[in-house]
Coordinates of C-alpha atoms in Angstrom, one line a residue:
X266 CA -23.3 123.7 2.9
X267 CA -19.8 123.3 2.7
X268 CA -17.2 125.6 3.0
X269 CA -15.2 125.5 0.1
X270 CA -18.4 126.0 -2.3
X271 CA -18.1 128.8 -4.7
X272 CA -20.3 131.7 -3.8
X273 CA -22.8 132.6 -6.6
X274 CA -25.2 135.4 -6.7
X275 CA -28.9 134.0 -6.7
X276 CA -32.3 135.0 -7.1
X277 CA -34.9 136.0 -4.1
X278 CA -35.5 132.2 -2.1
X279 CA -38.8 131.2 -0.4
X280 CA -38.8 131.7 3.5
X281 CA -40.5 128.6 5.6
X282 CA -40.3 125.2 4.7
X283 CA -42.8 125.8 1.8
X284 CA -42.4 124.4 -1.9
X285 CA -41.9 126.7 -3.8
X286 CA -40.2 128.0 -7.2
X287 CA -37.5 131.1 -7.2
X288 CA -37.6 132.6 -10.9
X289 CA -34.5 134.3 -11.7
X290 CA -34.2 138.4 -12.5
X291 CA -31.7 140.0 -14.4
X292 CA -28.1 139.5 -13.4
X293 CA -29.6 136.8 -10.5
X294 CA -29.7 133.0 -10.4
X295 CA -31.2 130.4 -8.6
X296 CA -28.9 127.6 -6.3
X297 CA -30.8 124.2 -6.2
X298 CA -29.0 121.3 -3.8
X299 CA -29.2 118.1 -5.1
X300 CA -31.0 116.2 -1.9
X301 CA -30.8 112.8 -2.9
X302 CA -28.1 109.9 -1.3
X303 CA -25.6 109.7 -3.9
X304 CA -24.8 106.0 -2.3
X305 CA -27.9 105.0 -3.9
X306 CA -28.7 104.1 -7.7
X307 CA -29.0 107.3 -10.2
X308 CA -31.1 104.6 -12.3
X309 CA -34.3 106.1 -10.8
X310 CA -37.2 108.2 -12.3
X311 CA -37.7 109.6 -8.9
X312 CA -33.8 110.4 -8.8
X313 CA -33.7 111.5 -12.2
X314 CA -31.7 115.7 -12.1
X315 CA -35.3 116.5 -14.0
X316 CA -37.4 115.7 -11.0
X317 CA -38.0 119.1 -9.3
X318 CA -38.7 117.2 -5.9
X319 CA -34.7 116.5 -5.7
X320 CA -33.6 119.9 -5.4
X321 CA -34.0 122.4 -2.6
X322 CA -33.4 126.2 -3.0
X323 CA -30.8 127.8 -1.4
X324 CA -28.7 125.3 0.8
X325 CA -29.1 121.6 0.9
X326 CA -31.4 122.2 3.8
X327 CA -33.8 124.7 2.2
X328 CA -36.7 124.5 1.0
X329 CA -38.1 122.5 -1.7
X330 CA -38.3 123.3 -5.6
X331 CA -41.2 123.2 -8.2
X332 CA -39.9 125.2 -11.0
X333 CA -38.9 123.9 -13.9
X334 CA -35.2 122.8 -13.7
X335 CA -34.1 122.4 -16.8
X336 CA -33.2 126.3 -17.0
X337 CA -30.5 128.4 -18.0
X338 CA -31.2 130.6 -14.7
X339 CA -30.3 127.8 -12.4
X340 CA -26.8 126.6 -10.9
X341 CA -27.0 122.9 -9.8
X342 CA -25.1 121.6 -7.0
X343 CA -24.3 118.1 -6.5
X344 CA -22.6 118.3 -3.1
X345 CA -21.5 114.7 -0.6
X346 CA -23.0 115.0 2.3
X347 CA -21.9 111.4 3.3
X348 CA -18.7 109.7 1.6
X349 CA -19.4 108.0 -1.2
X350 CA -19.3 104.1 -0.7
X351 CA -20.6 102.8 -3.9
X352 CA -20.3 103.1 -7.0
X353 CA -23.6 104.6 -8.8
X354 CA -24.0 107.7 -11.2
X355 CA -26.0 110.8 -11.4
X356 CA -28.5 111.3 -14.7
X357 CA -30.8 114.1 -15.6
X358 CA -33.2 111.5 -16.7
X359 CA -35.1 111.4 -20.0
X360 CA -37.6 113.8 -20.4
X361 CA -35.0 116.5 -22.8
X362 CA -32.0 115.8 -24.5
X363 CA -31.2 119.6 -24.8
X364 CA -30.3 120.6 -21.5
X365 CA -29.5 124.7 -20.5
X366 CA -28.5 125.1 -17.1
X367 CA -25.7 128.1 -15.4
X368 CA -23.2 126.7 -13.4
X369 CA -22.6 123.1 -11.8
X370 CA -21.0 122.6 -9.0
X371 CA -20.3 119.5 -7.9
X372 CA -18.2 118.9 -4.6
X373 CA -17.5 115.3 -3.6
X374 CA -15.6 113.2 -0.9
X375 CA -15.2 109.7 -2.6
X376 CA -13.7 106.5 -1.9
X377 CA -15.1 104.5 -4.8
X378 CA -14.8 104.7 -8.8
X379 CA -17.9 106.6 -9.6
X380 CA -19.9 108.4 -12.6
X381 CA -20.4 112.0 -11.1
X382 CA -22.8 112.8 -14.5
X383 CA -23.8 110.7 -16.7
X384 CA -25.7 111.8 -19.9
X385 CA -27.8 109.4 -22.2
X386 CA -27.9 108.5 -26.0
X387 CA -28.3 112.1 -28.0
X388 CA -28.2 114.4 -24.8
X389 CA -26.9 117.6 -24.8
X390 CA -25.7 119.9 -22.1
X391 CA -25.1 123.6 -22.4
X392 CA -23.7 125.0 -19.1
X393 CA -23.4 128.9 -19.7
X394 CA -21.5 129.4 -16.5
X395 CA -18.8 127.8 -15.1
X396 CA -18.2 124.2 -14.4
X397 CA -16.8 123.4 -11.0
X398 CA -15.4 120.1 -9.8
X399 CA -13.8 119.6 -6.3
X400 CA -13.0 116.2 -5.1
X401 CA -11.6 114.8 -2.2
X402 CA -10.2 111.2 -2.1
X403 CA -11.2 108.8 0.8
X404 CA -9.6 105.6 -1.1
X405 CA -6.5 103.9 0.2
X406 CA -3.7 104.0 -1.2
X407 CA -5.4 103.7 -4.7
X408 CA -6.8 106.5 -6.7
X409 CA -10.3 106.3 -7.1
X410 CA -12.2 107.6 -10.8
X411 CA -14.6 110.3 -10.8
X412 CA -16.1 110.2 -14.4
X413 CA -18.3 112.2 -16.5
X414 CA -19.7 109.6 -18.4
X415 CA -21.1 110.8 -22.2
X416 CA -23.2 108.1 -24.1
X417 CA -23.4 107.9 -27.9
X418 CA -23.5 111.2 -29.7
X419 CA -23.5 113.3 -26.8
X420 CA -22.2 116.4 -26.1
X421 CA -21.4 119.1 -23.3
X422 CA -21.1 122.5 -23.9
X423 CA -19.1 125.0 -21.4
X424 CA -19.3 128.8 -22.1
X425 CA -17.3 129.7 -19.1
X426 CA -14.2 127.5 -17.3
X427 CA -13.9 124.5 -15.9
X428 CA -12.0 124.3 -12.6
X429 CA -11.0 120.9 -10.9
X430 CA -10.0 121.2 -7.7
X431 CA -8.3 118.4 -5.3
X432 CA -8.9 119.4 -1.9
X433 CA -7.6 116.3 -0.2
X434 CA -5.6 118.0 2.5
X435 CA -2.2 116.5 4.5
X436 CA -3.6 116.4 8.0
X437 CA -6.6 114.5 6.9
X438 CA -4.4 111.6 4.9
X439 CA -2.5 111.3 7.8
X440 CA -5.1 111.5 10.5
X441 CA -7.4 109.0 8.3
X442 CA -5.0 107.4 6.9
X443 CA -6.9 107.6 3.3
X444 CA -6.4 109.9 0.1
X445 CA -2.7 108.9 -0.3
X446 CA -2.4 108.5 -4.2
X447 CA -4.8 111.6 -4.9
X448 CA -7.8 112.3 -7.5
X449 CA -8.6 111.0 -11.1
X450 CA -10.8 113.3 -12.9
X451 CA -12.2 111.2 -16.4
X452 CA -14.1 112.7 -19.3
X453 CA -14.8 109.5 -21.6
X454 CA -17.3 107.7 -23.5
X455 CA -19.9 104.6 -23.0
X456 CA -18.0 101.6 -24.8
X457 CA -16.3 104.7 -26.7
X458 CA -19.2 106.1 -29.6
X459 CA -18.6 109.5 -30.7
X460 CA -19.4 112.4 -28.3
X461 CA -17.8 115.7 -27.5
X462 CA -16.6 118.0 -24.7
X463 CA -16.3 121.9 -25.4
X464 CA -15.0 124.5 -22.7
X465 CA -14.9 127.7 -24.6
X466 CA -13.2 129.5 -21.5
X467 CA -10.1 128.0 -19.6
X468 CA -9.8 124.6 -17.8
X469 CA -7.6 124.8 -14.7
X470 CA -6.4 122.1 -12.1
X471 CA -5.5 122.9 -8.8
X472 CA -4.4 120.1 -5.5
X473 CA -4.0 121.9 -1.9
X474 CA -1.0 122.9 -0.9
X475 CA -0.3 120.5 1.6
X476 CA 0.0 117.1 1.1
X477 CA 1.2 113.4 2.4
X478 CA 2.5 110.7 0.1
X479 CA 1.1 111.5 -3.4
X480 CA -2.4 113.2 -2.0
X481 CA -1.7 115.9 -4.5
X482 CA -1.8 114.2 -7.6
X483 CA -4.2 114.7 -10.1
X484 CA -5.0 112.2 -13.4
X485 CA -7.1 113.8 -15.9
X486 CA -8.1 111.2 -18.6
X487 CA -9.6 111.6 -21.5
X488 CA -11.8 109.1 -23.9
X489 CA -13.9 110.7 -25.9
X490 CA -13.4 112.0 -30.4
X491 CA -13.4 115.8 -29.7
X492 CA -11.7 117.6 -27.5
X493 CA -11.9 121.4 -27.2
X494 CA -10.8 124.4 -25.4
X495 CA -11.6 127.9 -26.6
X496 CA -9.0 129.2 -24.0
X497 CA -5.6 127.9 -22.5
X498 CA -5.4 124.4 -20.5
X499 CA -3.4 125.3 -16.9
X500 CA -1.7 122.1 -15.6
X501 CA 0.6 124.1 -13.2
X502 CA 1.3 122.2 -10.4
X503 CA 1.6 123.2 -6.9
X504 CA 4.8 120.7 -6.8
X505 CA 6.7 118.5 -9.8
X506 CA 5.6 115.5 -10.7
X507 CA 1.8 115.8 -9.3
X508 CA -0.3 116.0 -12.3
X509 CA -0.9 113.9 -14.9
X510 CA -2.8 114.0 -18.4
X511 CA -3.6 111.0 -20.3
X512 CA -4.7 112.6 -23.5
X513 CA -6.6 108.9 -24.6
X514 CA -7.1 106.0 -22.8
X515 CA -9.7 103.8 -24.9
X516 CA -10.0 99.4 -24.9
X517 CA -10.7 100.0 -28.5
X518 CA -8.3 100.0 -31.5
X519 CA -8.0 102.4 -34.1
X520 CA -9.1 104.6 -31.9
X521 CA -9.0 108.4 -33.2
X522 CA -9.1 111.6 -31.1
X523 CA -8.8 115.1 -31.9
X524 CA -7.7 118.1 -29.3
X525 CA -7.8 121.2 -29.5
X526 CA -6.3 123.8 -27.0
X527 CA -6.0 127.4 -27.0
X528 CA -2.6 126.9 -25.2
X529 CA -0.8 124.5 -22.6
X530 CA 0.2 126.1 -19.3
X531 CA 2.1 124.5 -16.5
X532 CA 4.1 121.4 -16.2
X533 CA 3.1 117.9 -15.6
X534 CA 3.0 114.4 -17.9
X535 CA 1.5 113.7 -21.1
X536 CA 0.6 110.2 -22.3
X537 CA -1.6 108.1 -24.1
X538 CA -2.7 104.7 -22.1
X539 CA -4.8 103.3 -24.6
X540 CA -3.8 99.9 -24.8
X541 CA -3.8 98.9 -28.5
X542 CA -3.6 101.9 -31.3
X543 CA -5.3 105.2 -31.0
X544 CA -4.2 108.1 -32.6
X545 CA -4.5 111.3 -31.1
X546 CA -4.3 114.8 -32.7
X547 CA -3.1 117.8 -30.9
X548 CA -3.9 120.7 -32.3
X549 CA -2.8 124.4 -30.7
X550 CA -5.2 127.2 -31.7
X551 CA -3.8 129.6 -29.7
X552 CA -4.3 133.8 -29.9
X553 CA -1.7 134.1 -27.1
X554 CA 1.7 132.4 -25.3
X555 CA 2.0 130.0 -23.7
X556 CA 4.6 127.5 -22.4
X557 CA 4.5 124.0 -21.3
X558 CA 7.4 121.7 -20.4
X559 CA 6.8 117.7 -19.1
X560 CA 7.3 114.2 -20.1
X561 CA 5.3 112.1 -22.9
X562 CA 4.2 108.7 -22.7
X563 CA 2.7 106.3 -24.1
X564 CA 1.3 102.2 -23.1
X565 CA 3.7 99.7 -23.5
X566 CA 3.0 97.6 -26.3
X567 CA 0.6 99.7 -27.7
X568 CA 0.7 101.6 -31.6
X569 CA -0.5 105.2 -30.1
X570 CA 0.3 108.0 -32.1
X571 CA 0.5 111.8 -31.4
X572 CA 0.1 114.5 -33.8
X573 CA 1.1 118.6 -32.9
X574 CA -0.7 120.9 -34.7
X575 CA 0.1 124.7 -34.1
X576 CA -2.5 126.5 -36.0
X577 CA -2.9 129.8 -33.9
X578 CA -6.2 131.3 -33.9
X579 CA -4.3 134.8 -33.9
X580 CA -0.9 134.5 -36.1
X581 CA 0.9 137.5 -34.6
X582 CA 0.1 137.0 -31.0
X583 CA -0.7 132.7 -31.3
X584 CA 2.6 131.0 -29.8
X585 CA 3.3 127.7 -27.8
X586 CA 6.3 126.2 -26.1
X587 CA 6.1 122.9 -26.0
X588 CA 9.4 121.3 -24.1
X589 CA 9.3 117.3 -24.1
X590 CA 11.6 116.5 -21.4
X591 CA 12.8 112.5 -21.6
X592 CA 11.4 109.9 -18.8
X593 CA 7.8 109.3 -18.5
X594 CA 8.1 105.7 -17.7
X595 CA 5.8 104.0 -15.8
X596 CA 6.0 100.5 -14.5
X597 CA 3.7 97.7 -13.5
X598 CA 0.6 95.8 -15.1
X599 CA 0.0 99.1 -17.2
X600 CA 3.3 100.2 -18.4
X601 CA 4.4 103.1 -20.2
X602 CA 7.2 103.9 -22.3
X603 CA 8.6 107.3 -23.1
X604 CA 6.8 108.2 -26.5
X605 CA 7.6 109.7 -29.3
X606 CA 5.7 112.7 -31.7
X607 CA 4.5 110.9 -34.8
X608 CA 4.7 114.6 -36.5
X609 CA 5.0 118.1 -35.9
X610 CA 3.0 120.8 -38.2
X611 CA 2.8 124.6 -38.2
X612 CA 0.3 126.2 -40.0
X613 CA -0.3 129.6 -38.5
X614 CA 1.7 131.0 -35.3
X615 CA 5.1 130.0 -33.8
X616 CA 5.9 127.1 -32.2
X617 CA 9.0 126.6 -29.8
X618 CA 9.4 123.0 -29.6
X619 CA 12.1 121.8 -27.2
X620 CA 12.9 118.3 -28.4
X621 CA 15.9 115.5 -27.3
X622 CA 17.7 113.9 -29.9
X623 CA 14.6 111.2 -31.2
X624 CA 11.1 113.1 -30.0
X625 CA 9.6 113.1 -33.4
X626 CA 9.3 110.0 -34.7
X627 CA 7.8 111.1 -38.5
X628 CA 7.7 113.9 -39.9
X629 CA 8.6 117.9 -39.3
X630 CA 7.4 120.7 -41.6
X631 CA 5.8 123.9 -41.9
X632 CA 2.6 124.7 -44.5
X633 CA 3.8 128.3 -45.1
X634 CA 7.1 130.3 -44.9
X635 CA 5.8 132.5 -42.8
X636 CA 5.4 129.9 -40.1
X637 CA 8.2 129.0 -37.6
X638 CA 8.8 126.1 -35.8
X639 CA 12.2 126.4 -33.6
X640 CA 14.0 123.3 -32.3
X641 CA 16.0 123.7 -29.3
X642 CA 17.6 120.9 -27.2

């Protein structure tokens, strides 16, 4: 088992090298190891996250499961125990499309673009725990994507956080001379249908605190309608310039997306890469403050628009700043520009929006007196 694996507290496990099922008591869960080569197709009844023969209890060693997996009382790892060479995906197959499990965990080395979870047409995943993603880059000098790819009218479900986690380390870019442009977590849909992503607690990104060239860097991408976060989104990097979110990247046009964010921590990049016109809405819903100060970009060429909502789930307590700083451009065959804000509204809660002379493009108001919006350059 690897090191850096969260510990979580499980159920009683099976001694010998017996099958056998571990039903979870009160307060206890059950840790099943995904045993199958993840260099091989996920296309695969007999590969399939439903099959109980692909899971071992305990450690990715232990013995073999026959429960039923499909179970709110189990935490699922997916865990590399080789690089990853090819580029395949992992599916829970199709015998539900309402899925219940605790936590995931899934811990990868990759060197190749690939679909860490994949969920078909009208699936729906409700992780009660926590979501955990750590990922280590073998690519070089290119950043390879780790996607959670969501079919049509799909939707996952987190009641806890998700945490992603680069843990490509300095000694082992330079000694391997691989992982040099870092990580690119991506949330999007098949050929862009509706579907949805909910983390009702926080969602945190975190690089280690070493690093060689860009090793560090982080590119979290989104493609997908809805967009939500009960609590705060923490982009705070370990050094400037490392992370990067890319709040729409779609081939479509007239593509629509709508965020929603309990706050924006940190400091990093914001832009849209979408290629022809989507329009994405940004709304703040937060109870608490929070401050946030980057760049915001957007494709060259492209008609994306951004939209800034601040309608604070708590008006008294709810504020965000929000300081666009100018730059953001990108060059080569995907270009980007430094964007604008199409518009700026305040319904409930205070917004502190640090703008240069030009950010907001359209139009700036508030719904109610109450509201504040402050301008500061």
């Amino acid at each position: 088992m690897r090191s850096n694996i969260k510990k979580i507290v499980f159920g009683a496990m099976c001694a010998g090298a017996l099958s056998c099922a571990v039903f979870a008591q009160e307060g206890q869960f059950t840790d099943l190891y995904y045993n199958q080569d993840l260099n091989t197709t996920g296309w695969s009844a007999d590969r399939y996250m439903q099959n109980p023969a692909v899971w071992n209890v305990g450690s990715q060693d232990g013995p073999l499961f026959d429960g039923e997996v499909n179970s709110a009382s189990n935490n699922l790892y997916l865990v590399s125990q080789d690089p990853l060479t090819s580029d395949q995906s992992v599916l829970f197959g199709y015998d539900s499309y309402n899925w219940n499990v605790h936590d995931i965990v899934i811990d990868l080395d990759n060197g190749v673009n690939y679909r860490i979870l994949h969920l078909v047409p009208n699936q729906k995943l409700q992780i009660s725990g926590d979501f955990d993603i750590t990922l280590k880059s073998l690519a070089r000098w290119w950043m390879p994507e780790n996607r959670i790819a969501l079919d049509e009218n799909v939707s996952i479900t987190v009641d806890g956080n998700l945490n992603v986690a680069n843990s490509t380390a300095k000694a082992e870019v330079d000694e391997g001379n691989v992982g040099q442009n870092g990580v690119k977590f991506v949330v999007s849909s098949e050929n862009y249908m509706p579907s949805s992503f909910e983390v009702k607690g926080n969602v945190a990104f975190k690089s280690e605190d070493t690093y060689s060239y860009w090793s560090d860097n982080i590119l979290f991408s989104l493609g997908v309608t809805s967009f939500k976060v009960g609590g705060y989104v923490d982009m705070t990097e370990t050094r400037a310039g490392t992370f990067t979110w890319d709040l729409c990247k779609t081939a479509n046009d007239n593509y629509f997306s709508d965020i929603s964010v309990g706050g924006l921590e940190g400091g990093s990049a914001l832009q849209i890469s979408s290629a022809h016109s989507a329009t994405v809405n940004l709304t703040f819903a937060n109870s608490s403050a929070h401050s946030y100060s980057g760049t915001l970009a957007s494709r060259a060429g492209s008609d994306n628009k951004l939209n800034v909502t601040m309608d604070a789930s708590d008006a008294q307590n709810g504020r965000q700043t929000l300081i666009i700083k100018e730059g953001g451009a990108v060059e080569g065959d995907a270009a980007m520009n430094p964007s604008r804000l199409d518009s700026v509204t305040v319904l409930n809660g205070t917004l502190n929006l640090g703008a240069y002379n030009g950010l907001v493009n359209g139009d700036l108001y508030e719904r109610q007196a109450r509201n504040i919006v402050r301008l500061y350059r």
